[in-house]
PDB file of C-alpha atoms in Angstrom:
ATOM      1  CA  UNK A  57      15.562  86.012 122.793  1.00 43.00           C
ATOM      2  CA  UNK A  58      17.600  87.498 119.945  1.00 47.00           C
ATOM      3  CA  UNK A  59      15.597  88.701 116.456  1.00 56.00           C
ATOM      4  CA  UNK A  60      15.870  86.287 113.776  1.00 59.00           C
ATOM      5  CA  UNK A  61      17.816  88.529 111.203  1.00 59.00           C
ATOM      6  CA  UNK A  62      20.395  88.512 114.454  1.00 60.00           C
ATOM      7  CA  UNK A  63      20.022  84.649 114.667  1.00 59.00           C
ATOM      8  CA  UNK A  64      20.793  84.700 110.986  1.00 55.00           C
ATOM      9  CA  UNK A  65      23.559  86.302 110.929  1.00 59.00           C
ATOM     10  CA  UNK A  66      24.808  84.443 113.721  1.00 61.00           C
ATOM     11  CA  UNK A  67      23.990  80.926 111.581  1.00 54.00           C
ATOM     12  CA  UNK A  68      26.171  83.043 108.507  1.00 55.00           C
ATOM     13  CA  UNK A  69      29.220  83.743 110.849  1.00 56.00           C
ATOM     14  CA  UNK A  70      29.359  80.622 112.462  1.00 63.00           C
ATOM     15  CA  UNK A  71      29.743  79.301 108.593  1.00 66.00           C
ATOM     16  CA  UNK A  72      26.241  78.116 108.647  1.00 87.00           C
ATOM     17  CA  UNK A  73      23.148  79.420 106.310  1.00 93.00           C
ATOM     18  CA  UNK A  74      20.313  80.329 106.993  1.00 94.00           C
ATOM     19  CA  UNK A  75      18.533  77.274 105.810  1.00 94.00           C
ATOM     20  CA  UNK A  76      21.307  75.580 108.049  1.00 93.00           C
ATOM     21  CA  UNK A  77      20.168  77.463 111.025  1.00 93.00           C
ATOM     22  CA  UNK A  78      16.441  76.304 110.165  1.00 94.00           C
ATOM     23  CA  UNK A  79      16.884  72.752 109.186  1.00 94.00           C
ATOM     24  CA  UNK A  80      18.694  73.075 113.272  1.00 93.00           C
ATOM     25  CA  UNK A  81      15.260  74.344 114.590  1.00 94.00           C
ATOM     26  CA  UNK A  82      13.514  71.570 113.241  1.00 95.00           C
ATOM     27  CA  UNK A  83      15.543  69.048 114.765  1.00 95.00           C
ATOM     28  CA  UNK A  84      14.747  71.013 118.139  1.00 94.00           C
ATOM     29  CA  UNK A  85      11.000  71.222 117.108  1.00 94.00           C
ATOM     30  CA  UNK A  86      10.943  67.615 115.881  1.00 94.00           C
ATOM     31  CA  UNK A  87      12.682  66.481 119.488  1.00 95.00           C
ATOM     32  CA  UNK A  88       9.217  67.228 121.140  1.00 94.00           C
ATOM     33  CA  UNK A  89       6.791  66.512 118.228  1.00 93.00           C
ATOM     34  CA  UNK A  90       4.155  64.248 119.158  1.00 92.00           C
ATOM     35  CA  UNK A  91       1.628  63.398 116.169  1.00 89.00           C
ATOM     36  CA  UNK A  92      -1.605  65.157 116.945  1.00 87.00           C
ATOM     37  CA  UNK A  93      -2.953  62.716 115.360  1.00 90.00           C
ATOM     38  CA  UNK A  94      -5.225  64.833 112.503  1.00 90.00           C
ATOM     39  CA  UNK A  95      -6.001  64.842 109.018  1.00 90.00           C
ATOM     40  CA  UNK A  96      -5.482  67.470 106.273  1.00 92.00           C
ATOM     41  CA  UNK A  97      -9.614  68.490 106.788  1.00 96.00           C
ATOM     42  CA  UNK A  98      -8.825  71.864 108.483  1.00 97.00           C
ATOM     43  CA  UNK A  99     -11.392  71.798 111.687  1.00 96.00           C
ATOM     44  CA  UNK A 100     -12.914  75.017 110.850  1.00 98.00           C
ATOM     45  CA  UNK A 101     -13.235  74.469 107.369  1.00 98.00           C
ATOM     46  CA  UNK A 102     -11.766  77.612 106.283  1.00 98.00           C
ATOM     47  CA  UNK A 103      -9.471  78.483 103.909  1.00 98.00           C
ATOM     48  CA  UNK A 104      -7.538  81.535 104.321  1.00 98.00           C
ATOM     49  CA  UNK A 105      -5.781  83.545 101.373  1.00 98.00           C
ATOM     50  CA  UNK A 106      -2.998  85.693 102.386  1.00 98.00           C
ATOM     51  CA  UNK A 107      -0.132  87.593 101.621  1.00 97.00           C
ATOM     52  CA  UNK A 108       3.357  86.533 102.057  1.00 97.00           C
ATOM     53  CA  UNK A 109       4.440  89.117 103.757  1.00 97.00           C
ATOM     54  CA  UNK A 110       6.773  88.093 106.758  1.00 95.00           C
ATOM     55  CA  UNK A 111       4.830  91.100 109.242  1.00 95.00           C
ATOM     56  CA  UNK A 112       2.050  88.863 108.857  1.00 96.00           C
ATOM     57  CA  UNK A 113       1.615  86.107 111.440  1.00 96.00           C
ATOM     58  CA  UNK A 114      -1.838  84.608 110.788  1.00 96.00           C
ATOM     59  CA  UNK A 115      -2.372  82.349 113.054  1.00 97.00           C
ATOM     60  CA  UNK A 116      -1.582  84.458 115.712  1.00 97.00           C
ATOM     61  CA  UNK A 117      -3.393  87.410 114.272  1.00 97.00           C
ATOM     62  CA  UNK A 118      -6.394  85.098 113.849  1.00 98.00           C
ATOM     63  CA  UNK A 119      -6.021  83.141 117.386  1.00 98.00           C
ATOM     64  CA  UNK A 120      -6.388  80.027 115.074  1.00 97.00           C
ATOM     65  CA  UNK A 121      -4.301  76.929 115.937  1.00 95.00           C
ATOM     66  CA  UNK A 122      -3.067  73.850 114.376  1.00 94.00           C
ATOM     67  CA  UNK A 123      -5.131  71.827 111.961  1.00 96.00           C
ATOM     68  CA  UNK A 124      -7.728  74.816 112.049  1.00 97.00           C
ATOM     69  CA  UNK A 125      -7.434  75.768 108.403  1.00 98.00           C
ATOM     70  CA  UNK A 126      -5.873  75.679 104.819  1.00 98.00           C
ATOM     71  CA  UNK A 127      -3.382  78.729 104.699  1.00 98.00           C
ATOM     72  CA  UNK A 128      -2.667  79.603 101.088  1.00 98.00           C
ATOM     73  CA  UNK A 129       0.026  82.805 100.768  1.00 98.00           C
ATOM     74  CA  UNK A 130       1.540  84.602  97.818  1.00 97.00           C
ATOM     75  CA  UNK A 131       2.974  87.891  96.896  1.00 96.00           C
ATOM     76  CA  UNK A 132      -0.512  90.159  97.682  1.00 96.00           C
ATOM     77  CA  UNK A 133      -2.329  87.706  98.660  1.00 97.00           C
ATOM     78  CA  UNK A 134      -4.287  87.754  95.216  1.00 94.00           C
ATOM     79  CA  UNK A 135      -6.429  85.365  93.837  1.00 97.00           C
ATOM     80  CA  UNK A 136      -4.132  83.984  91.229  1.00 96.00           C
ATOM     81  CA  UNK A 137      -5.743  80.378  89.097  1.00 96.00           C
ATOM     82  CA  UNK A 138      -2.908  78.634  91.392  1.00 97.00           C
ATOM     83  CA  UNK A 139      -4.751  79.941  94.437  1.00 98.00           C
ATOM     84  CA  UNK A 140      -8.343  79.178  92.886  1.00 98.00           C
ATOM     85  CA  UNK A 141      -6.697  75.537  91.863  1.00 98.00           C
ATOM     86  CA  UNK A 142      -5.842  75.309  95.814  1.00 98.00           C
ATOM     87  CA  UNK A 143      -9.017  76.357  96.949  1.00 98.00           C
ATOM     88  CA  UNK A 144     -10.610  74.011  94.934  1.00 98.00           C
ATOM     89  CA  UNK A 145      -8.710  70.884  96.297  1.00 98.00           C
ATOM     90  CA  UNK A 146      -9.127  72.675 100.032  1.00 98.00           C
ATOM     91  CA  UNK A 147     -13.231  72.238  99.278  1.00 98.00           C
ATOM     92  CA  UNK A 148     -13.594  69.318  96.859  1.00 98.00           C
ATOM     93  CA  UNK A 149     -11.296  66.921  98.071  1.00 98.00           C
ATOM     94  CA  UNK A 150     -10.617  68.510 101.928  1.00 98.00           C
ATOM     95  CA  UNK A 151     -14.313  69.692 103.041  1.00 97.00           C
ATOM     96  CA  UNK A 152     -13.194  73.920 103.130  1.00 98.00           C
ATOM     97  CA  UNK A 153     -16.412  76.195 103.444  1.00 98.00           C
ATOM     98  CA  UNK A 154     -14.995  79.640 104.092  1.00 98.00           C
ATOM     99  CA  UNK A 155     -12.849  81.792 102.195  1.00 98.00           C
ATOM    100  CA  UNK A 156     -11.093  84.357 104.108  1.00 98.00           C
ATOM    101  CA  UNK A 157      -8.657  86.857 101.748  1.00 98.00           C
ATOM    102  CA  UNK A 158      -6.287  88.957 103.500  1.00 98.00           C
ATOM    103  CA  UNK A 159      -4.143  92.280 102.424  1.00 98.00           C
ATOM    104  CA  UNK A 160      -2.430  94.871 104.524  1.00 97.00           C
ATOM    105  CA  UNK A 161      -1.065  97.821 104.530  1.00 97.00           C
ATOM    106  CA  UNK A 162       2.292  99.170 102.779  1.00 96.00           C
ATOM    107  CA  UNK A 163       1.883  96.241 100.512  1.00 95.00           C
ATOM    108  CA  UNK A 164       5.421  95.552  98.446  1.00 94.00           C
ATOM    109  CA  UNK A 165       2.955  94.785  95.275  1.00 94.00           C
ATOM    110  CA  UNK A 166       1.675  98.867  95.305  1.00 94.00           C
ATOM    111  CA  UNK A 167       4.728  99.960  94.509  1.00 93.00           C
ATOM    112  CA  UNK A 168       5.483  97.627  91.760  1.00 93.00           C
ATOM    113  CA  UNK A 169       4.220  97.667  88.002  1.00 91.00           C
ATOM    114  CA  UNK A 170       3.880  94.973  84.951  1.00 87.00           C
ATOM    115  CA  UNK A 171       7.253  96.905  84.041  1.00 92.00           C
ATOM    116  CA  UNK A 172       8.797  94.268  86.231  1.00 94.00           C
ATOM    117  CA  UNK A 173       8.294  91.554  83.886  1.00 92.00           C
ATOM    118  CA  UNK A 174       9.761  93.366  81.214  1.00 92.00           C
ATOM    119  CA  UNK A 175      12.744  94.447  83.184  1.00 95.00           C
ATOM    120  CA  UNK A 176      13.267  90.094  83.756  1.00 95.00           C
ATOM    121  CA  UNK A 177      12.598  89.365  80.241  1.00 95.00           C
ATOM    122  CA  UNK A 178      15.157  92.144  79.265  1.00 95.00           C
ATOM    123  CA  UNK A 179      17.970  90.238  82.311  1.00 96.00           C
ATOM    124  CA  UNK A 180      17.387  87.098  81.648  1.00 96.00           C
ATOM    125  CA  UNK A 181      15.833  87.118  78.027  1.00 95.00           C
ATOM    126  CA  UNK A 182      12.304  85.318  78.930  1.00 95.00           C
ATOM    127  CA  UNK A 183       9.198  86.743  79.360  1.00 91.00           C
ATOM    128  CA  UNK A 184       7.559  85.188  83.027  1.00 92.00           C
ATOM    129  CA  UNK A 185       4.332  83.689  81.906  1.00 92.00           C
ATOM    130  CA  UNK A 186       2.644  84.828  85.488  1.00 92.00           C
ATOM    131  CA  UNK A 187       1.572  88.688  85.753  1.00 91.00           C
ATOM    132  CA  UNK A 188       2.921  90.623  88.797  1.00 93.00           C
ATOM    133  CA  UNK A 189      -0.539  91.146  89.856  1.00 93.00           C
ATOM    134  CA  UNK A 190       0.573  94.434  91.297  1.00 93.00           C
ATOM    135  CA  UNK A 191      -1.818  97.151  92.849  1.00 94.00           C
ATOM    136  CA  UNK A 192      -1.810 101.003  93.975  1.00 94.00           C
ATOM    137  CA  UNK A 193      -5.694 100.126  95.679  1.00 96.00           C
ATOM    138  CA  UNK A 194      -5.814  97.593  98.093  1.00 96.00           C
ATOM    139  CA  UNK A 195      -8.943  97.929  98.781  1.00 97.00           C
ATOM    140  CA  UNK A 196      -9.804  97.397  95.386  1.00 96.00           C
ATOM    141  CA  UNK A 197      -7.736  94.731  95.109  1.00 96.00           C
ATOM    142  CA  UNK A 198      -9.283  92.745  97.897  1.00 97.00           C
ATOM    143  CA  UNK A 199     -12.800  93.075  95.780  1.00 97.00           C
ATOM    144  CA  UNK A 200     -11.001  92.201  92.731  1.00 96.00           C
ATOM    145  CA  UNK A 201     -10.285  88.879  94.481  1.00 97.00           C
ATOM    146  CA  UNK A 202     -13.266  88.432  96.274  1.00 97.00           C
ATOM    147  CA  UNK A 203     -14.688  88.521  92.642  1.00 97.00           C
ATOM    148  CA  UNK A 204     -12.536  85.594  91.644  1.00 97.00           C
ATOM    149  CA  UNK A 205     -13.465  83.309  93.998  1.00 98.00           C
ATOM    150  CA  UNK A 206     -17.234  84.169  93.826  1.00 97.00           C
ATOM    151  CA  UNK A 207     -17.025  83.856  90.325  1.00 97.00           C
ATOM    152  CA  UNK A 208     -14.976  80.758  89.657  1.00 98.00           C
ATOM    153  CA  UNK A 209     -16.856  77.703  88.199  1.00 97.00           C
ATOM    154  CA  UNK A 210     -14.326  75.418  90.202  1.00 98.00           C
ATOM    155  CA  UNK A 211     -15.447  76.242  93.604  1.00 98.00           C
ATOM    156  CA  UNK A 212     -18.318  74.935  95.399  1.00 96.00           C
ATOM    157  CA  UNK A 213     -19.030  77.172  97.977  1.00 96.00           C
ATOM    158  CA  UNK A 214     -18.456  80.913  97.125  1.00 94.00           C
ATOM    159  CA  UNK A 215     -21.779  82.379  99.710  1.00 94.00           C
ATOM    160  CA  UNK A 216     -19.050  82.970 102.328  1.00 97.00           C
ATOM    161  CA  UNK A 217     -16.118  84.755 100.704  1.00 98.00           C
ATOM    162  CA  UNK A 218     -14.919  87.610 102.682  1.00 98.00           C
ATOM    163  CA  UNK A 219     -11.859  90.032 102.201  1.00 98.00           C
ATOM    164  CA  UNK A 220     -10.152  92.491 104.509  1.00 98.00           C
ATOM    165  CA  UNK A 221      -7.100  94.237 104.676  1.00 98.00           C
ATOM    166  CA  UNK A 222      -4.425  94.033 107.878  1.00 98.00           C
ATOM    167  CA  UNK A 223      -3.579  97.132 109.149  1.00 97.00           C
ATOM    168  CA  UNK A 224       0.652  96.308 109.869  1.00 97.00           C
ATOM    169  CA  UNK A 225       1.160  98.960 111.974  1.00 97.00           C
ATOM    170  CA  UNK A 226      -1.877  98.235 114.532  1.00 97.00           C
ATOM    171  CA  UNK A 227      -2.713  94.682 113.891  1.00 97.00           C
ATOM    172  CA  UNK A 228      -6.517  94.872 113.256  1.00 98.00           C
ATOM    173  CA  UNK A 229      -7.924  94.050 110.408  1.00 98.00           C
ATOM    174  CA  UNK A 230     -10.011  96.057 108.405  1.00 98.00           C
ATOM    175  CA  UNK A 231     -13.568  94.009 106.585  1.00 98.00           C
ATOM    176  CA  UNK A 232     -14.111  95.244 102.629  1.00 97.00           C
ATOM    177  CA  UNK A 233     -17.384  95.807 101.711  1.00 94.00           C
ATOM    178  CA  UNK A 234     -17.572  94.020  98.688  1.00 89.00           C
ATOM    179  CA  UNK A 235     -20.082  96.484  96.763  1.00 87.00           C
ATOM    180  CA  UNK A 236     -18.033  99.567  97.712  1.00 80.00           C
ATOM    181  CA  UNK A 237     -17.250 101.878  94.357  1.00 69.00           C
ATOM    182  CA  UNK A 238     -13.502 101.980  93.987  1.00 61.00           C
ATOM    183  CA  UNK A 239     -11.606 105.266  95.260  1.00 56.00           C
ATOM    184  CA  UNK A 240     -11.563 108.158  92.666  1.00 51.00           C
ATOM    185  CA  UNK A 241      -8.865 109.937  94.066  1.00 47.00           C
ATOM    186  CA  UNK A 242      -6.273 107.786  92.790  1.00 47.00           C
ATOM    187  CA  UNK A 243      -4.746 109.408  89.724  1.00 40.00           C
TER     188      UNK A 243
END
């Protein structure tokens, strides 16, 4: 089986795109879809909050399957109002107890700063009305957003709100104690 930044480039010389090549994997996928017959009420009635990160494959990293939970991803995986707005539908409207948050390691976000929003306000001459969100402590980070679902006046259940960081070069994840002072030997 080739990688899929091979397949890619095989969809871009054959004078396809990548989206091309993707849209052509659905139609396989679709040829042997059979409805499993389920509704949006994830099974487990978690809600996980992740990072976009493409190293991160959740449901395999989580042995969860189909229809076993919400799966909400951004850059970080931080606890933006967009995520608390989804976690609010996934337990009003869709029956979500659980909020899982998940990091990792080498994060893009810690080596970014707020500078980037200037830098796009100077290219393109408009300030982004969304903060980077970016981070040098994940660990830190991960409380930070624990805080912002325990904290938000939107959510019903915020008891069982729990935050770790993936570890991308071993695959385990790491559990952040929630209480834990913040490093001091970040400078």
């Amino acid at each position: 089986m080739s990688t899929s930044a091979h397949s890619s480039a095989d969809a871009i010389r054959t004078g396809g795109t990548v989206t091309d090549r993707l849209v052509g994997a659905n139609a396989h996928y679709a040829a042997d879809f059979t409805d499993p017959g389920m509704d949006a009420r994830p099974v487990l009635r978690v809600a996980v909050v992740a990072c976009m990160d493409a190293r991160l494959d959740l449901h395999a990293a989580l042995g969860l399957e189909l229809g076993d939970c919400h799966t909400i991803r951004n850059a970080g995986g931080v606890v933006t109002d967009d995520v608390i707005r989804s976690l609010t539908i996934s337990q009003r409207a869709l029956g979500t107890r659980s909020v899982m948050l998940v990091h990792h390691t080498n994060c893009g976000l810690e080596s970014l700063t707020e500078d980037f929003r200037h830098e796009l306000e100077d290219e393109v001459g408009q300030r982004p009305a969304w903060a980077v969100e970016a981070f040098r402590d994940v660990d830190q980070d991960v409380r930070q957003s624990m805080q912002r679902v325990r904290t938000s006046p939107f959510l019903l259940h915020s008891d069982d709100v729990r935050g770790f960081v993936f570890d991308v070069t071993t695959g385990l994840l790491r559990e952040i104690d929630p209480s834990a002072e913040p490093s001091s030997d970040l400078a």
